[in-house]
PDB file of C-alpha atoms in Angstrom:
ATOM      1  CA  UNK A 288    -147.416  33.317  33.555  1.00 92.00           C
ATOM      2  CA  UNK A 289    -145.339  30.599  35.217  1.00 96.00           C
ATOM      3  CA  UNK A 290    -144.717  30.302  38.954  1.00 97.00           C
ATOM      4  CA  UNK A 291    -141.983  27.852  39.870  1.00 98.00           C
ATOM      5  CA  UNK A 292    -139.350  27.162  42.505  1.00 97.00           C
ATOM      6  CA  UNK A 293    -136.366  29.500  42.423  1.00 97.00           C
ATOM      7  CA  UNK A 294    -133.005  28.144  41.289  1.00 97.00           C
ATOM      8  CA  UNK A 295    -129.464  29.436  41.738  1.00 96.00           C
ATOM      9  CA  UNK A 296    -129.529  30.495  38.076  1.00 97.00           C
ATOM     10  CA  UNK A 297    -132.372  32.931  38.933  1.00 96.00           C
ATOM     11  CA  UNK A 298    -130.362  34.937  41.459  1.00 96.00           C
ATOM     12  CA  UNK A 299    -129.132  37.619  39.041  1.00 95.00           C
ATOM     13  CA  UNK A 300    -132.717  38.306  37.950  1.00 94.00           C
ATOM     14  CA  UNK A 301    -133.974  38.137  41.552  1.00 95.00           C
ATOM     15  CA  UNK A 302    -131.486  40.921  42.314  1.00 92.00           C
ATOM     16  CA  UNK A 303    -132.793  42.952  39.362  1.00 91.00           C
ATOM     17  CA  UNK A 304    -136.362  42.633  40.668  1.00 93.00           C
ATOM     18  CA  UNK A 305    -135.312  43.461  44.249  1.00 88.00           C
ATOM     19  CA  UNK A 306    -133.524  46.600  43.140  1.00 85.00           C
ATOM     20  CA  UNK A 307    -136.363  47.756  40.852  1.00 84.00           C
ATOM     21  CA  UNK A 308    -138.900  48.367  43.615  1.00 76.00           C
ATOM     22  CA  UNK A 309    -140.093  51.878  44.506  1.00 75.00           C
ATOM     23  CA  UNK A 310    -141.073  51.098  48.133  1.00 70.00           C
ATOM     24  CA  UNK A 311    -139.175  49.101  50.774  1.00 66.00           C
ATOM     25  CA  UNK A 312    -135.972  49.857  48.900  1.00 64.00           C
ATOM     26  CA  UNK A 313    -132.570  48.761  50.153  1.00 64.00           C
ATOM     27  CA  UNK A 314    -130.494  51.607  51.574  1.00 61.00           C
ATOM     28  CA  UNK A 315    -127.491  49.896  49.986  1.00 61.00           C
ATOM     29  CA  UNK A 316    -128.049  47.171  47.348  1.00 60.00           C
ATOM     30  CA  UNK A 317    -124.755  45.560  48.394  1.00 70.00           C
ATOM     31  CA  UNK A 318    -126.439  44.595  51.707  1.00 71.00           C
ATOM     32  CA  UNK A 319    -128.135  41.626  50.002  1.00 79.00           C
ATOM     33  CA  UNK A 320    -125.546  39.566  48.161  1.00 87.00           C
ATOM     34  CA  UNK A 321    -125.968  36.781  45.624  1.00 90.00           C
ATOM     35  CA  UNK A 322    -124.608  34.429  48.296  1.00 93.00           C
ATOM     36  CA  UNK A 323    -127.354  35.600  50.696  1.00 90.00           C
ATOM     37  CA  UNK A 324    -129.972  34.771  48.082  1.00 92.00           C
ATOM     38  CA  UNK A 325    -128.439  31.369  47.454  1.00 95.00           C
ATOM     39  CA  UNK A 326    -128.403  30.644  51.187  1.00 94.00           C
ATOM     40  CA  UNK A 327    -132.061  31.528  51.572  1.00 94.00           C
ATOM     41  CA  UNK A 328    -133.359  29.570  48.569  1.00 95.00           C
ATOM     42  CA  UNK A 329    -131.150  26.487  49.036  1.00 93.00           C
ATOM     43  CA  UNK A 330    -130.122  26.137  52.698  1.00 95.00           C
ATOM     44  CA  UNK A 331    -132.339  28.269  54.936  1.00 95.00           C
ATOM     45  CA  UNK A 332    -135.647  27.946  53.127  1.00 96.00           C
ATOM     46  CA  UNK A 333    -137.158  28.070  49.688  1.00 97.00           C
ATOM     47  CA  UNK A 334    -138.010  30.584  47.003  1.00 98.00           C
ATOM     48  CA  UNK A 335    -140.381  30.936  44.071  1.00 98.00           C
ATOM     49  CA  UNK A 336    -140.276  33.091  40.985  1.00 98.00           C
ATOM     50  CA  UNK A 337    -142.843  34.325  38.504  1.00 98.00           C
ATOM     51  CA  UNK A 338    -141.928  34.444  34.823  1.00 97.00           C
ATOM     52  CA  UNK A 339    -143.874  36.133  32.070  1.00 96.00           C
ATOM     53  CA  UNK A 340    -142.571  35.674  28.512  1.00 94.00           C
ATOM     54  CA  UNK A 341    -139.265  34.351  29.903  1.00 91.00           C
ATOM     55  CA  UNK A 342    -138.805  37.475  32.072  1.00 94.00           C
ATOM     56  CA  UNK A 343    -138.530  37.083  35.834  1.00 97.00           C
ATOM     57  CA  UNK A 344    -141.028  39.652  37.201  1.00 97.00           C
ATOM     58  CA  UNK A 345    -141.375  38.685  40.870  1.00 97.00           C
ATOM     59  CA  UNK A 346    -140.175  36.385  43.601  1.00 97.00           C
ATOM     60  CA  UNK A 347    -140.851  35.249  47.159  1.00 97.00           C
ATOM     61  CA  UNK A 348    -138.510  33.617  49.677  1.00 97.00           C
ATOM     62  CA  UNK A 349    -139.245  32.118  53.090  1.00 98.00           C
ATOM     63  CA  UNK A 350    -136.615  31.537  55.789  1.00 97.00           C
ATOM     64  CA  UNK A 351    -137.271  28.365  57.798  1.00 97.00           C
ATOM     65  CA  UNK A 352    -134.424  29.101  60.232  1.00 97.00           C
ATOM     66  CA  UNK A 353    -136.001  32.313  61.529  1.00 97.00           C
ATOM     67  CA  UNK A 354    -139.620  31.533  60.546  1.00 98.00           C
ATOM     68  CA  UNK A 355    -139.614  34.686  58.468  1.00 97.00           C
ATOM     69  CA  UNK A 356    -140.739  35.885  55.069  1.00 97.00           C
ATOM     70  CA  UNK A 357    -137.395  37.070  53.758  1.00 94.00           C
ATOM     71  CA  UNK A 358    -138.717  38.591  50.558  1.00 92.00           C
ATOM     72  CA  UNK A 359    -141.745  39.118  48.345  1.00 95.00           C
ATOM     73  CA  UNK A 360    -141.138  41.589  45.532  1.00 93.00           C
ATOM     74  CA  UNK A 361    -142.436  42.397  42.054  1.00 95.00           C
ATOM     75  CA  UNK A 362    -141.185  44.673  39.338  1.00 95.00           C
ATOM     76  CA  UNK A 363    -143.391  47.778  39.700  1.00 92.00           C
ATOM     77  CA  UNK A 364    -144.858  47.462  36.216  1.00 94.00           C
ATOM     78  CA  UNK A 365    -146.215  43.997  37.128  1.00 93.00           C
ATOM     79  CA  UNK A 366    -148.058  45.029  40.299  1.00 89.00           C
ATOM     80  CA  UNK A 367    -151.858  44.801  40.590  1.00 89.00           C
ATOM     81  CA  UNK A 368    -152.094  41.632  38.476  1.00 93.00           C
ATOM     82  CA  UNK A 369    -152.465  39.035  41.249  1.00 94.00           C
ATOM     83  CA  UNK A 370    -148.857  37.878  40.950  1.00 97.00           C
ATOM     84  CA  UNK A 371    -147.954  38.911  44.499  1.00 95.00           C
ATOM     85  CA  UNK A 372    -150.926  36.999  45.894  1.00 97.00           C
ATOM     86  CA  UNK A 373    -149.948  33.853  43.982  1.00 97.00           C
ATOM     87  CA  UNK A 374    -146.324  34.055  45.143  1.00 98.00           C
ATOM     88  CA  UNK A 375    -147.534  34.735  48.691  1.00 98.00           C
ATOM     89  CA  UNK A 376    -149.982  31.836  48.726  1.00 98.00           C
ATOM     90  CA  UNK A 377    -147.626  29.196  47.282  1.00 98.00           C
ATOM     91  CA  UNK A 378    -144.970  30.274  49.786  1.00 98.00           C
ATOM     92  CA  UNK A 379    -147.289  30.106  52.813  1.00 98.00           C
ATOM     93  CA  UNK A 380    -148.884  26.828  51.692  1.00 98.00           C
ATOM     94  CA  UNK A 381    -145.402  25.294  51.477  1.00 98.00           C
ATOM     95  CA  UNK A 382    -144.264  26.870  54.749  1.00 98.00           C
ATOM     96  CA  UNK A 383    -147.215  25.525  56.730  1.00 98.00           C
ATOM     97  CA  UNK A 384    -146.760  22.066  55.185  1.00 97.00           C
ATOM     98  CA  UNK A 385    -143.320  22.085  56.875  1.00 97.00           C
ATOM     99  CA  UNK A 386    -144.291  23.495  60.293  1.00 98.00           C
ATOM    100  CA  UNK A 387    -147.120  24.882  62.398  1.00 98.00           C
ATOM    101  CA  UNK A 388    -144.864  27.590  63.854  1.00 98.00           C
ATOM    102  CA  UNK A 389    -146.113  31.122  63.144  1.00 98.00           C
ATOM    103  CA  UNK A 390    -144.247  33.061  60.479  1.00 98.00           C
ATOM    104  CA  UNK A 391    -143.433  36.770  60.647  1.00 98.00           C
ATOM    105  CA  UNK A 392    -142.270  39.589  58.399  1.00 97.00           C
ATOM    106  CA  UNK A 393    -141.384  43.249  58.617  1.00 94.00           C
ATOM    107  CA  UNK A 394    -142.367  45.979  56.167  1.00 93.00           C
ATOM    108  CA  UNK A 395    -142.288  49.739  56.043  1.00 91.00           C
ATOM    109  CA  UNK A 396    -145.422  51.545  57.223  1.00 94.00           C
ATOM    110  CA  UNK A 397    -147.671  53.460  54.839  1.00 93.00           C
ATOM    111  CA  UNK A 398    -146.680  51.323  51.852  1.00 91.00           C
ATOM    112  CA  UNK A 399    -148.632  49.167  49.425  1.00 90.00           C
ATOM    113  CA  UNK A 400    -146.909  46.195  51.069  1.00 92.00           C
ATOM    114  CA  UNK A 401    -148.455  47.084  54.431  1.00 95.00           C
ATOM    115  CA  UNK A 402    -151.923  47.207  52.841  1.00 95.00           C
ATOM    116  CA  UNK A 403    -151.262  43.948  50.966  1.00 95.00           C
ATOM    117  CA  UNK A 404    -150.304  42.032  54.111  1.00 97.00           C
ATOM    118  CA  UNK A 405    -153.298  43.356  56.030  1.00 97.00           C
ATOM    119  CA  UNK A 406    -155.581  42.298  53.159  1.00 96.00           C
ATOM    120  CA  UNK A 407    -153.940  38.857  53.136  1.00 96.00           C
ATOM    121  CA  UNK A 408    -154.861  38.361  56.812  1.00 97.00           C
ATOM    122  CA  UNK A 409    -151.566  39.121  58.575  1.00 98.00           C
ATOM    123  CA  UNK A 410    -151.778  40.487  62.129  1.00 98.00           C
ATOM    124  CA  UNK A 411    -149.685  43.435  63.257  1.00 98.00           C
ATOM    125  CA  UNK A 412    -147.777  42.389  66.394  1.00 97.00           C
ATOM    126  CA  UNK A 413    -145.358  45.263  66.933  1.00 96.00           C
ATOM    127  CA  UNK A 414    -142.347  46.967  65.425  1.00 95.00           C
ATOM    128  CA  UNK A 415    -139.212  45.543  63.830  1.00 91.00           C
ATOM    129  CA  UNK A 416    -135.879  47.003  62.805  1.00 86.00           C
ATOM    130  CA  UNK A 417    -135.871  50.670  61.913  1.00 85.00           C
ATOM    131  CA  UNK A 418    -139.550  51.495  62.334  1.00 90.00           C
ATOM    132  CA  UNK A 419    -140.937  48.628  60.265  1.00 93.00           C
ATOM    133  CA  UNK A 420    -144.273  47.047  61.145  1.00 96.00           C
ATOM    134  CA  UNK A 421    -143.925  43.458  62.315  1.00 97.00           C
ATOM    135  CA  UNK A 422    -146.667  41.136  61.055  1.00 98.00           C
ATOM    136  CA  UNK A 423    -147.428  37.545  61.960  1.00 98.00           C
ATOM    137  CA  UNK A 424    -149.370  34.726  60.325  1.00 98.00           C
ATOM    138  CA  UNK A 425    -150.369  31.766  62.465  1.00 98.00           C
ATOM    139  CA  UNK A 426    -150.970  28.266  61.183  1.00 98.00           C
ATOM    140  CA  UNK A 427    -154.569  28.455  62.360  1.00 97.00           C
ATOM    141  CA  UNK A 428    -155.247  31.761  60.605  1.00 97.00           C
ATOM    142  CA  UNK A 429    -153.713  30.499  57.351  1.00 97.00           C
ATOM    143  CA  UNK A 430    -155.676  27.249  57.375  1.00 94.00           C
ATOM    144  CA  UNK A 431    -159.061  29.005  57.662  1.00 87.00           C
TER     145      UNK A 431
END
């Protein structure tokens, strides 16, 4: 397993992973374009990917402009292997090296993602978008 920074060349496979998920699915896959991905991994923030046997199986992207976790997704068949935690941790370590501003994310309720973020120490702070739970991670909580 290799975890590395995302590159523009990874975007097609990032899209494959994003559209393979069974929870937190996009209502319309055209809502997240290749250009959006490029913007988030090059201009707005940074991304990481996980490769196993030259196959991209997961990715995470943080948005420094909005202090937001833009994405953390795995192909379903690669869940429950610790990959999500590794992508999460490298992303938050990098984020909090850049700033001490709290970071937030939104995820659908009653999903494995909700349980994952609670287990990782995120605090529920309200609602976001169309009924999503809004979570926050502070610098202080992450550095514990």
